[in-house]
mmCIF file of C-alpha atoms in Angstrom:
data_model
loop_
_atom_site.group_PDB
_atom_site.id
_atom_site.type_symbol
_atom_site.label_atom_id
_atom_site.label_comp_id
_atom_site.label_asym_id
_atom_site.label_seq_id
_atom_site.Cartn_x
_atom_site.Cartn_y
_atom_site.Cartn_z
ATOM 1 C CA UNK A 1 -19.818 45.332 -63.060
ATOM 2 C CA UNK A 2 -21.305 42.869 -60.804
ATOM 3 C CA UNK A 3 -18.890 40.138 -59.127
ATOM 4 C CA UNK A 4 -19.127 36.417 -60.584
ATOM 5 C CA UNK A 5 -20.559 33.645 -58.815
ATOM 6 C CA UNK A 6 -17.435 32.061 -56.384
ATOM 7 C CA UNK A 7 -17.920 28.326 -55.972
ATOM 8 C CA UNK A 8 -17.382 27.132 -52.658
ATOM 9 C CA UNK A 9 -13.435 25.625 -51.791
ATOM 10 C CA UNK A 10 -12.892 23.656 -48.971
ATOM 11 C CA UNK A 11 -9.416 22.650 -47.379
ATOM 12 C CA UNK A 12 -9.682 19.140 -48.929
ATOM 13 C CA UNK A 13 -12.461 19.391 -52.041
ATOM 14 C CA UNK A 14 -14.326 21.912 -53.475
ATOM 15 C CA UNK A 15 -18.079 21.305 -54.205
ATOM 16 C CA UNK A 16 -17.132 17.799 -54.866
ATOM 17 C CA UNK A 17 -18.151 17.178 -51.215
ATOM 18 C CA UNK A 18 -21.763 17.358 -52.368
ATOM 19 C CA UNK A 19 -21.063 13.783 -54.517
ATOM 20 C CA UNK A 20 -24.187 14.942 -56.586
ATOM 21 C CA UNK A 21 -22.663 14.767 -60.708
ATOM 22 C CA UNK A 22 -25.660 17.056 -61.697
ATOM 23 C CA UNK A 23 -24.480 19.794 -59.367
ATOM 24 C CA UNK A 24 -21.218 19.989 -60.870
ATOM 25 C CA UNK A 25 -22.496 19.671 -64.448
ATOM 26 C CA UNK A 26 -24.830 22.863 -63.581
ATOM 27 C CA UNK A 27 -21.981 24.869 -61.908
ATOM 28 C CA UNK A 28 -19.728 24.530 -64.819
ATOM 29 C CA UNK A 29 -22.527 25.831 -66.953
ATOM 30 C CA UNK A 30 -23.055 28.687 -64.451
ATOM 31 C CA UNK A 31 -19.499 29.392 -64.591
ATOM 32 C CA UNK A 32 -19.343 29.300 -68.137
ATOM 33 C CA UNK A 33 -22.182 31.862 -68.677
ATOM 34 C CA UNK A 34 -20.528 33.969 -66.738
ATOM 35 C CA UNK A 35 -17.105 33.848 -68.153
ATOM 36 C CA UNK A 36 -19.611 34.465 -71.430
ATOM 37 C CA UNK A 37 -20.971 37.522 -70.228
ATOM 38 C CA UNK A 38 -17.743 38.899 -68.846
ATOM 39 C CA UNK A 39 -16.318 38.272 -71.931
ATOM 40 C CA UNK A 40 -18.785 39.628 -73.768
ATOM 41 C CA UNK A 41 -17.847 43.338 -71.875
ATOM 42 C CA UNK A 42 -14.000 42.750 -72.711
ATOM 43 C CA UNK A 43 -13.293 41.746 -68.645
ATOM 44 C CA UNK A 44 -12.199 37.572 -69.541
ATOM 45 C CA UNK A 45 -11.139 35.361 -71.945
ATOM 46 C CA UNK A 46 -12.472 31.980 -73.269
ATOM 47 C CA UNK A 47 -10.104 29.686 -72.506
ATOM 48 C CA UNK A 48 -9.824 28.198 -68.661
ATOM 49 C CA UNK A 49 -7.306 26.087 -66.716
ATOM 50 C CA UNK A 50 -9.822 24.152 -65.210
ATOM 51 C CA UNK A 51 -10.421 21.984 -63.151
ATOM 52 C CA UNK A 52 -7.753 20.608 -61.162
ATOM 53 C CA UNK A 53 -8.040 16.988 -61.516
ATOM 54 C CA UNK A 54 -5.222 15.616 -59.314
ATOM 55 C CA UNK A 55 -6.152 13.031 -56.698
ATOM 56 C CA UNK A 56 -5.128 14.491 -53.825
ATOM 57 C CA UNK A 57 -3.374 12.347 -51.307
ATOM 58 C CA UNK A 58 -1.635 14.487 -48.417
ATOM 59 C CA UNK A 59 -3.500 17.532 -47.258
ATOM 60 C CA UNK A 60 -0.865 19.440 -46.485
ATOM 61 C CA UNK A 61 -0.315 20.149 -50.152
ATOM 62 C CA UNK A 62 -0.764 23.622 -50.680
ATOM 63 C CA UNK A 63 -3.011 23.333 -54.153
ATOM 64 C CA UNK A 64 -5.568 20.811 -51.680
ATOM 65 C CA UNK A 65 -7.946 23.620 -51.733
ATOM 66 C CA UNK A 66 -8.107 23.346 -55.957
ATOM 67 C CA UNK A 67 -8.805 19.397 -55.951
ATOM 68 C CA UNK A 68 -11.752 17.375 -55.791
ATOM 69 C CA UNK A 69 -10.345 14.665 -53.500
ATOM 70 C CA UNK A 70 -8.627 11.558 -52.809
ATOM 71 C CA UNK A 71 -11.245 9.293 -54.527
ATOM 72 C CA UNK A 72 -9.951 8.269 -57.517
ATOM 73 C CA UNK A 73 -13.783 7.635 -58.640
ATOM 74 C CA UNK A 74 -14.931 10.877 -57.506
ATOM 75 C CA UNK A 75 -12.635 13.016 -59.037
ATOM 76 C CA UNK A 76 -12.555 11.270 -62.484
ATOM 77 C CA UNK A 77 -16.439 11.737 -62.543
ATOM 78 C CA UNK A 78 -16.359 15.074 -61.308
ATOM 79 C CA UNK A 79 -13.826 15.724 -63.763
ATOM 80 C CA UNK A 80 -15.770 14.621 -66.848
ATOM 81 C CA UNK A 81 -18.817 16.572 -65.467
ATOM 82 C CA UNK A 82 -17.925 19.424 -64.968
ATOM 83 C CA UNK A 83 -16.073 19.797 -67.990
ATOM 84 C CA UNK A 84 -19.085 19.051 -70.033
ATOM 85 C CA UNK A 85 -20.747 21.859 -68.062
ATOM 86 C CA UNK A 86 -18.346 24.433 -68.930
ATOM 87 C CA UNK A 87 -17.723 23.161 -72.665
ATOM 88 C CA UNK A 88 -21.489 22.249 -73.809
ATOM 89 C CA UNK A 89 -22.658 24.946 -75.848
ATOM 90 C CA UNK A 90 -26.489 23.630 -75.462
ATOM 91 C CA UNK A 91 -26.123 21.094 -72.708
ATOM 92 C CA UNK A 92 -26.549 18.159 -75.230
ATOM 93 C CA UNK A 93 -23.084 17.507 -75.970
ATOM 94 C CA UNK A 94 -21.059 19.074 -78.949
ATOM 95 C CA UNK A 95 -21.543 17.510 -81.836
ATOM 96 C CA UNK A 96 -25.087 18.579 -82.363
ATOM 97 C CA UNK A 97 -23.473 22.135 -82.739
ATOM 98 C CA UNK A 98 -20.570 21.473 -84.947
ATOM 99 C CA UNK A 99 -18.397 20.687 -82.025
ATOM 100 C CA UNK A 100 -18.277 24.187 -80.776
ATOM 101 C CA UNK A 101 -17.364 25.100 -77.461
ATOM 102 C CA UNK A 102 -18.950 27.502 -74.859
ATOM 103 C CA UNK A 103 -15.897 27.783 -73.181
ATOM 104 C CA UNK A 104 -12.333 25.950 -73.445
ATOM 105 C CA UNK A 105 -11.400 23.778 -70.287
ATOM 106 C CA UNK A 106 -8.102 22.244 -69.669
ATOM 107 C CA UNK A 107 -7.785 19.142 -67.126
ATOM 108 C CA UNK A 108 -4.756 19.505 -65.108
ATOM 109 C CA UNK A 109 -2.244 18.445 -64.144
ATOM 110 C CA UNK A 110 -0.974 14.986 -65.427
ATOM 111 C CA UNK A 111 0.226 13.578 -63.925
ATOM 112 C CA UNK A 112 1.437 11.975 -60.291
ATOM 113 C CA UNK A 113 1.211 16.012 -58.621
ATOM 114 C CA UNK A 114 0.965 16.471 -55.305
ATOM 115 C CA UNK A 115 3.674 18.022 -53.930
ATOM 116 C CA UNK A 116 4.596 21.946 -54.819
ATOM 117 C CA UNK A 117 7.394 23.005 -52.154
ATOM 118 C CA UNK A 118 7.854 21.223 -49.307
ATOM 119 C CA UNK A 119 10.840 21.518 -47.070
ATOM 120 C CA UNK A 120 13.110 22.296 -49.616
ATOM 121 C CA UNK A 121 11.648 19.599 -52.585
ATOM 122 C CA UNK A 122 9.657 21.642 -55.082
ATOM 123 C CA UNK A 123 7.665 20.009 -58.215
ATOM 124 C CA UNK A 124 10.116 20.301 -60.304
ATOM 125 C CA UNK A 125 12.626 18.152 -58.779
ATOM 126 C CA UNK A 126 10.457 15.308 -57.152
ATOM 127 C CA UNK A 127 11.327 12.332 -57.093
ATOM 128 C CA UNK A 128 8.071 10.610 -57.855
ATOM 129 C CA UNK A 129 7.681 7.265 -57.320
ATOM 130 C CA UNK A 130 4.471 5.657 -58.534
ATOM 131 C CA UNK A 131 4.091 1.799 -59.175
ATOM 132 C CA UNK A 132 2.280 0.953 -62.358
ATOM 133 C CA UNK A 133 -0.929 -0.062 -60.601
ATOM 134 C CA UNK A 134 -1.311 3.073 -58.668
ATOM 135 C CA UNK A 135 -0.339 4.919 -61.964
ATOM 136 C CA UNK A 136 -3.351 3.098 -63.757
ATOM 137 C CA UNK A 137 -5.646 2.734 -60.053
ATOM 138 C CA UNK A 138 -5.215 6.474 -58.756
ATOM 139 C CA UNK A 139 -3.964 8.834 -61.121
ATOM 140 C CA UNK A 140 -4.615 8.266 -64.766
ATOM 141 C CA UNK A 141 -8.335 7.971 -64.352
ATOM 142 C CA UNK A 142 -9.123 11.511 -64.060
ATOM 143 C CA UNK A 143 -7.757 12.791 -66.983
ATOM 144 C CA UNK A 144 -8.639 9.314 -69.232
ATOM 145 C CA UNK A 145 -12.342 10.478 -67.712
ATOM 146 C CA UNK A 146 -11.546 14.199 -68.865
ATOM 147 C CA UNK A 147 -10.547 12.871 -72.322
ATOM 148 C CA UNK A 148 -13.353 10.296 -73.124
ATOM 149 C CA UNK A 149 -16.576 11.310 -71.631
ATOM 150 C CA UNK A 150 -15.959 15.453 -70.728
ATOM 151 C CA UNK A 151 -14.074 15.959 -74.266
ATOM 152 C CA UNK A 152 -11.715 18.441 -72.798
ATOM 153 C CA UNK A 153 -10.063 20.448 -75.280
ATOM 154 C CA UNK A 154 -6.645 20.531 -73.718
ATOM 155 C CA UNK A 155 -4.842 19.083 -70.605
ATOM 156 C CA UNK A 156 -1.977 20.456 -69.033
ATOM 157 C CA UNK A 157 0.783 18.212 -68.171
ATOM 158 C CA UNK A 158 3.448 18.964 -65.403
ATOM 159 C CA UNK A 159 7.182 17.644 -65.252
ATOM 160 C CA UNK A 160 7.849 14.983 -62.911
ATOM 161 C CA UNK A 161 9.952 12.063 -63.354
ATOM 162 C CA UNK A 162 7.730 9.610 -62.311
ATOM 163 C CA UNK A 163 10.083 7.256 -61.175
ATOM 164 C CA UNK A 164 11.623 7.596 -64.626
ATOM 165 C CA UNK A 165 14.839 9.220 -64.744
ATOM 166 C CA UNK A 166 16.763 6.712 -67.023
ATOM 167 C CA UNK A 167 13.432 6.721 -69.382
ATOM 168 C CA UNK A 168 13.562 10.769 -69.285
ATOM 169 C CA UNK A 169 17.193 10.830 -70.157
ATOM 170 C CA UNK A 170 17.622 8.162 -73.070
ATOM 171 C CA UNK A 171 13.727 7.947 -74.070
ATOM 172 C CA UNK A 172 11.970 11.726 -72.905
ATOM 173 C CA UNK A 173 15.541 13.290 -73.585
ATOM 174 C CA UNK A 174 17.476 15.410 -71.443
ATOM 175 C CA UNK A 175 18.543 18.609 -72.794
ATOM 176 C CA UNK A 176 21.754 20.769 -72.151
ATOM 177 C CA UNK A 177 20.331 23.957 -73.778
ATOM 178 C CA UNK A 178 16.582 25.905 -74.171
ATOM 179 C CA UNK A 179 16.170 25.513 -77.602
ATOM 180 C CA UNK A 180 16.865 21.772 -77.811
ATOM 181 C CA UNK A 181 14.507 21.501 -75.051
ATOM 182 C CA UNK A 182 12.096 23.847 -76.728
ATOM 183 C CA UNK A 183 12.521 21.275 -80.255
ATOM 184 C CA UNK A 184 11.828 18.289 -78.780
ATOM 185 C CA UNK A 185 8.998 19.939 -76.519
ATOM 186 C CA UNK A 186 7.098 20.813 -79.776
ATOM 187 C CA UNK A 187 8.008 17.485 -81.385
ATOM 188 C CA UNK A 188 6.922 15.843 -78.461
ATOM 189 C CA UNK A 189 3.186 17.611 -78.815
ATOM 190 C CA UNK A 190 3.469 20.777 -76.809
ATOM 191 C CA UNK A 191 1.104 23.405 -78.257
ATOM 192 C CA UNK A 192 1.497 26.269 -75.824
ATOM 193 C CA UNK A 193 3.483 27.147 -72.498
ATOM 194 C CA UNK A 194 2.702 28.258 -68.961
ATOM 195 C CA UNK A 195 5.788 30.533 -68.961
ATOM 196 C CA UNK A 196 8.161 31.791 -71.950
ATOM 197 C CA UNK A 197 10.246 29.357 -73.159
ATOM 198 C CA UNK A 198 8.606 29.060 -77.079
ATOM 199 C CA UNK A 199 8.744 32.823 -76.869
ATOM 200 C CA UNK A 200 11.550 33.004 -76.577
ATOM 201 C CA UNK A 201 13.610 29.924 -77.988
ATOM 202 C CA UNK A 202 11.343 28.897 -80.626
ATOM 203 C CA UNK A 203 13.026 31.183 -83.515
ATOM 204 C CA UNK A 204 16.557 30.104 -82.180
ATOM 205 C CA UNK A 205 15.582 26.128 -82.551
ATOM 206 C CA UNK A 206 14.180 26.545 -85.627
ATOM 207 C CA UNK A 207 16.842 28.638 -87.500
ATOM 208 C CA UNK A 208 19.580 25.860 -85.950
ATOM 209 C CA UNK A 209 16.988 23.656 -87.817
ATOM 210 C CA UNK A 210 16.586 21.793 -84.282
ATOM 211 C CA UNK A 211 12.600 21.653 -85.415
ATOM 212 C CA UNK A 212 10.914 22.123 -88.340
ATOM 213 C CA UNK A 213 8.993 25.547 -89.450
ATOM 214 C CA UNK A 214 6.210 23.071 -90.396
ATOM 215 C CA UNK A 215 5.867 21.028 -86.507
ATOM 216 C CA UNK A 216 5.754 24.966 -85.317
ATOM 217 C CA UNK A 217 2.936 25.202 -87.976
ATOM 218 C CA UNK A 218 1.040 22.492 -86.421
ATOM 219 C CA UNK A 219 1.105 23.658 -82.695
ATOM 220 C CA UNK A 220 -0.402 26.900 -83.962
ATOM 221 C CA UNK A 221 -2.949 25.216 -85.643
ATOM 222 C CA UNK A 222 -3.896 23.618 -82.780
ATOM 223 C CA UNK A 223 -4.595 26.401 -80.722
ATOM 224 C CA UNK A 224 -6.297 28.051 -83.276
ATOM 225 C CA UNK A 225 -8.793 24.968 -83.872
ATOM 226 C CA UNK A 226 -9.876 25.558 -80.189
ATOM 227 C CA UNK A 227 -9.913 29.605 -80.604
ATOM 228 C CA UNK A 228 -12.334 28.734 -83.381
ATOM 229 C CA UNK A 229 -14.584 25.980 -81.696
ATOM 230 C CA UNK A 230 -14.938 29.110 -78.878
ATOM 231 C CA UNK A 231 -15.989 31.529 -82.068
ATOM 232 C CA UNK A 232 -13.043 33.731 -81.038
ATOM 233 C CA UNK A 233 -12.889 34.946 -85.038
ATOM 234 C CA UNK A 234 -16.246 34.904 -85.594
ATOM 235 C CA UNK A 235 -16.994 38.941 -85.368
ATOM 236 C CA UNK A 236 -19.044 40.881 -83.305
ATOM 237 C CA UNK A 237 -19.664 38.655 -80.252
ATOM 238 C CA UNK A 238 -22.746 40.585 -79.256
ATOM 239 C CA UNK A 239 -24.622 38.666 -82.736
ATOM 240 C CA UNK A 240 -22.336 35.711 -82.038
ATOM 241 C CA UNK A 241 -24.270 32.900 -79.645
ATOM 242 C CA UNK A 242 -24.161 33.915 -75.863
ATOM 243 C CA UNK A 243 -23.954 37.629 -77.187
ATOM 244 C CA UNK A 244 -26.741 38.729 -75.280
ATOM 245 C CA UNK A 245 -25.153 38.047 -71.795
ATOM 246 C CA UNK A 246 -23.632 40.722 -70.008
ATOM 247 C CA UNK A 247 -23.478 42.508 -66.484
ATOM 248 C CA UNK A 248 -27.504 41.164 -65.870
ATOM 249 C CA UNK A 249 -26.198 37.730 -66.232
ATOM 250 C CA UNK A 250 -23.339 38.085 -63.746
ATOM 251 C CA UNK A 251 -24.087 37.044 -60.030
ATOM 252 C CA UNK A 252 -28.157 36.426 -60.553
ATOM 253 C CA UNK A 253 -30.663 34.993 -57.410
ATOM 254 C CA UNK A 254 -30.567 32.139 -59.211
ATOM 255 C CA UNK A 255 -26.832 31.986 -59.135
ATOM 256 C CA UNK A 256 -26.292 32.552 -55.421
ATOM 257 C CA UNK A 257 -28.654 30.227 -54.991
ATOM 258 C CA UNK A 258 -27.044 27.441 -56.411
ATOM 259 C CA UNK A 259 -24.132 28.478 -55.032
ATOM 260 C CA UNK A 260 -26.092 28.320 -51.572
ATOM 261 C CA UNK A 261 -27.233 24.683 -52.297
ATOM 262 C CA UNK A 262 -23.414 23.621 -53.700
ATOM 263 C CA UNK A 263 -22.246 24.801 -50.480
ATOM 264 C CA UNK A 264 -25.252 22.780 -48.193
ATOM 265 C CA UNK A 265 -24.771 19.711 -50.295
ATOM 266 C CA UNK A 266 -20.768 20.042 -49.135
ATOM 267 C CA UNK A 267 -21.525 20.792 -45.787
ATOM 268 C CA UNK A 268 -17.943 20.494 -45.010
ATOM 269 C CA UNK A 269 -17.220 23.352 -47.264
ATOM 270 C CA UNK A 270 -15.231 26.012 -45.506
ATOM 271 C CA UNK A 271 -14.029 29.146 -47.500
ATOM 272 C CA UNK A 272 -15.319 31.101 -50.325
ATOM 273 C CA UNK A 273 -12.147 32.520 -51.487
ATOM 274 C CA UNK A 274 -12.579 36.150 -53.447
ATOM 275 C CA UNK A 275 -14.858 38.829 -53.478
ATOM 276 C CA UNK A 276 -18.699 37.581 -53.378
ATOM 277 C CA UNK A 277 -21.881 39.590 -54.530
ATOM 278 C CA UNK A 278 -22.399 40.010 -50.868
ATOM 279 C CA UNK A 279 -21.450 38.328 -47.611
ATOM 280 C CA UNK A 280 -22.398 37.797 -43.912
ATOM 281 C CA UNK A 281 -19.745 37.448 -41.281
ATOM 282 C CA UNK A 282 -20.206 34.314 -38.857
ATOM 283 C CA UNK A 283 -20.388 37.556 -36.164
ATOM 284 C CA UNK A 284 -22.878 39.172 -37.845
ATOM 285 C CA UNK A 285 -24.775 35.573 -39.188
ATOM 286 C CA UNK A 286 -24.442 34.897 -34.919
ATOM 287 C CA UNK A 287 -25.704 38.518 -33.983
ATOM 288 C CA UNK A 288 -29.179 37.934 -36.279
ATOM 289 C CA UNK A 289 -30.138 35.828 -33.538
ATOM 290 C CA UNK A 290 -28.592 36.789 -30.347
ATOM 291 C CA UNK A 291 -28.258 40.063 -28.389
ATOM 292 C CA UNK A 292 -25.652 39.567 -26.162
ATOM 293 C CA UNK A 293 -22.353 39.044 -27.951
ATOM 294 C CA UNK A 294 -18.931 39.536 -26.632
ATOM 295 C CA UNK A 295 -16.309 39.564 -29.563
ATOM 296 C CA UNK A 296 -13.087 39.515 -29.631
ATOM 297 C CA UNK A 297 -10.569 38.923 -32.974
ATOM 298 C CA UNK A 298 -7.509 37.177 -31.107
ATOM 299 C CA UNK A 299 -5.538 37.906 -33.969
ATOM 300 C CA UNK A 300 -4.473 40.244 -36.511
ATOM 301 C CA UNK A 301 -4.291 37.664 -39.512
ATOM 302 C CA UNK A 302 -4.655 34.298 -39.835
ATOM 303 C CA UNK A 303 -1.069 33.509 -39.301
ATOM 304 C CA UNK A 304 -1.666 35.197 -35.888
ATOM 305 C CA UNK A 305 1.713 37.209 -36.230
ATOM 306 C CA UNK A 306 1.253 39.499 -33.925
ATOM 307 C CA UNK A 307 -0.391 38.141 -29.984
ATOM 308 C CA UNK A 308 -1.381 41.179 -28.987
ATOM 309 C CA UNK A 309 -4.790 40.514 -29.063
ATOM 310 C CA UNK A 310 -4.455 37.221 -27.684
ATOM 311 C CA UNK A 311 -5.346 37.915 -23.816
ATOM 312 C CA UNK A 312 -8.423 40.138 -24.438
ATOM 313 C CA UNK A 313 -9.819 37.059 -26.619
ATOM 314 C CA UNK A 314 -8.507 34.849 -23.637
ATOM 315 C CA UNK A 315 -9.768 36.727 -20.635
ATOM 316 C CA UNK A 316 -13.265 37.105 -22.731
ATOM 317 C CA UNK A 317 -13.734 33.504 -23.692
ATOM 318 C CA UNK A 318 -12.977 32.954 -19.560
ATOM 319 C CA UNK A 319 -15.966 34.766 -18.930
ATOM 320 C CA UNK A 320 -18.090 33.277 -21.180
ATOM 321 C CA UNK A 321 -21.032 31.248 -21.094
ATOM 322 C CA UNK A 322 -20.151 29.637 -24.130
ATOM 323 C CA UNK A 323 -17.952 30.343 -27.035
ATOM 324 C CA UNK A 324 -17.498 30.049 -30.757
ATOM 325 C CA UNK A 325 -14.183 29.944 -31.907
ATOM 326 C CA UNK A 326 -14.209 31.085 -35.883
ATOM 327 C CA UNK A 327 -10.543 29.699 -37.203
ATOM 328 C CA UNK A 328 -9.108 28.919 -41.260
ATOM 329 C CA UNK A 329 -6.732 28.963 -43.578
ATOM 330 C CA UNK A 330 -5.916 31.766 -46.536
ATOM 331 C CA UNK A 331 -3.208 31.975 -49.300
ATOM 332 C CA UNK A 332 -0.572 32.866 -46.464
ATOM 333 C CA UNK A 333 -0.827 29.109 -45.312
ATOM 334 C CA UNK A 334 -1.051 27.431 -48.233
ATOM 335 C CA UNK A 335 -1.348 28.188 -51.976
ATOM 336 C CA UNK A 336 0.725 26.962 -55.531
ATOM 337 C CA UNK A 337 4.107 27.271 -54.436
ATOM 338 C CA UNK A 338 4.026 26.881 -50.669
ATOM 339 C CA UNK A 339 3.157 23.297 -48.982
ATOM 340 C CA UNK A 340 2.426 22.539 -45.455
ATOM 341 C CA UNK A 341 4.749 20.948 -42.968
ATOM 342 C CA UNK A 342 2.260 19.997 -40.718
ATOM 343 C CA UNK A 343 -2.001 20.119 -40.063
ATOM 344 C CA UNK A 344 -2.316 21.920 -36.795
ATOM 345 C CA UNK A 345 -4.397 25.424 -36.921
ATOM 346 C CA UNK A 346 -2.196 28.432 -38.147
#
């Protein structure tokens, strides 16, 4: 099985850098073929977590990398692009095709996020505060943009007080136990979980008649009105549309290529995170076109743990003519989870 096609990622925005809406409408229908044809061979599902939509505004949050930007107008109309790309099942919009869905997207996360764990303050107990006009200015319009002109079939939302502790206490409701949480979760308009609360306290809640059999009914019909609109019960998928894709579809010239141009229109793209169809090191890019390299790695990761390496690299850059120093970031420096405390180089 080929690899799929990895969009570029940058530190600060993905192939949002290019600023070119068509771009990210065709990607997202790249990326949805793909997820077609891998699902089509029993290797993915139909239903994605993406994009990221959160305006980002510190870069030393460690989900940067997953965001668009800190233009509020960029990211809401990359947002609504490219989950028309993904979603469209003939590029015209849905509703000339009974409003089904090539794939499910999900516009995350809403909303104020921008901080995971940072000395100590994690997500879940930030203390957000957002005034009303940056609430309305900066954050809202990405996902009112995902809503009304991509259609997304689901957003994810993301606990944070947002300024609001009195209003999440007498209005939101605090909770001293799971299942009253769980109750007023699905009351509230929760359909699924990132985790396993409902799994697990659903049954309790409803036999303490904290929620209703029927509002547990309705969450499940929700999902499966989306598992439909993808054709998940629709039979064999290879006489279902996009049954024809498979492996030959995965990672094509014309795939790279685009992914070639995404990255040239972003020029200050810098990563592409996971396994590609095929890659070329900057040494080896360099060594196309000169003969007389001296190389040296410095370091042993990208944390540069271990400086054992660090005086051949120094006493070889001394002796240089001129030098190219290759540095970057990874999942060791910042990911989900793990923020950083400052911007200097690893």
């Amino acid at each position: 099985m080929q690899q799929c096609l990895e969009p570029p990622v940058s530190l600060l925005s993905s192939f949002s850098a290019s600023f070119n809406v068509s771009l990210w409408h065709t990607l997202g229908q790249v990326e949805s073929t793909e997820a077609r044809a891998m699902h089509n061979v029993g290797l993915a599902g139909l239903t994605y977590w993406s994009p990221n939509v959160n305006v980002l505004r510190d870069p030393r949050w460690g989900r940067a990398q997953e965001t668009p930007g800190e233009d509020p107008l960029v990211v809401f109309k990359y947002a609504a692009n490219y989950v028309r790309g993904l979603q469209e099942v003939d590029g015209q919009g849905y509703f000339s095709t009974q409003n089904r869905l090539k794939v499910s997207s999900c516009c995350k996360h809403y909303t104020a996020y921008d901080i995971d764990n940072w000395k100590g303050i994690d997500q879940f107990h930030f203390y957000a505060k957002v005034t009303a006009q940056d609430m309305e200015d900066t954050f809202q319009p990405p996902f009112k943009c995902c809503v009304e002109e991509g259609h997304v079939s689901s957003v994810i939302y993301l606990v944070s007080d947002c300024d609001s502790i009195e209003v999440y206490y007498d209005d939101i409701h605090y909770t001293r136990t799971r299942d009253d949480a769980v109750a007023l979760a699905l009351k509230a308009g929760l359909n699924t979980n990132c985790g396993d609360y409902l799994g697990k306290y659903i049954e309790k809640a409803v036999n303490l008649s904290k929620v209703d059999m029927s509002t547990v009914d309705q969450s499940f019909i929700y999902n499966y009105i989306v598992l439909m609109r993808i054709g998940f019960f629709d039979g064999d998928t290879k006489v279902q549309p996009f049954g024809n894709l498979g492996p030959s579809d995965m990672c094509t010239d014309g795939h790279q290529s685009l992914g070639i141009e995404a990255a040239k229109q972003g020029i200050v793209l810098l990563d592409n995170n996971g396994v590609p169809c095929r890659f070329t090191t900057p040494l080896q890019g360099m060594q196309k076109y000169l003969s007389n390299i001296t190389y040296e790695p410095g370091c042993v990761n990208v944390q540069c743990t271990d400086a054992s390496q660090n005086e051949a690299a120094a006493k070889a850059a001394a002796a240089a003519d001129n030098v190219v120093l290759v540095v970057g970031l990874d999942q060791s420096i910042e990911r989900e989870s793990l923020d950083r405390v400052n911007l200097t180089l690893p």
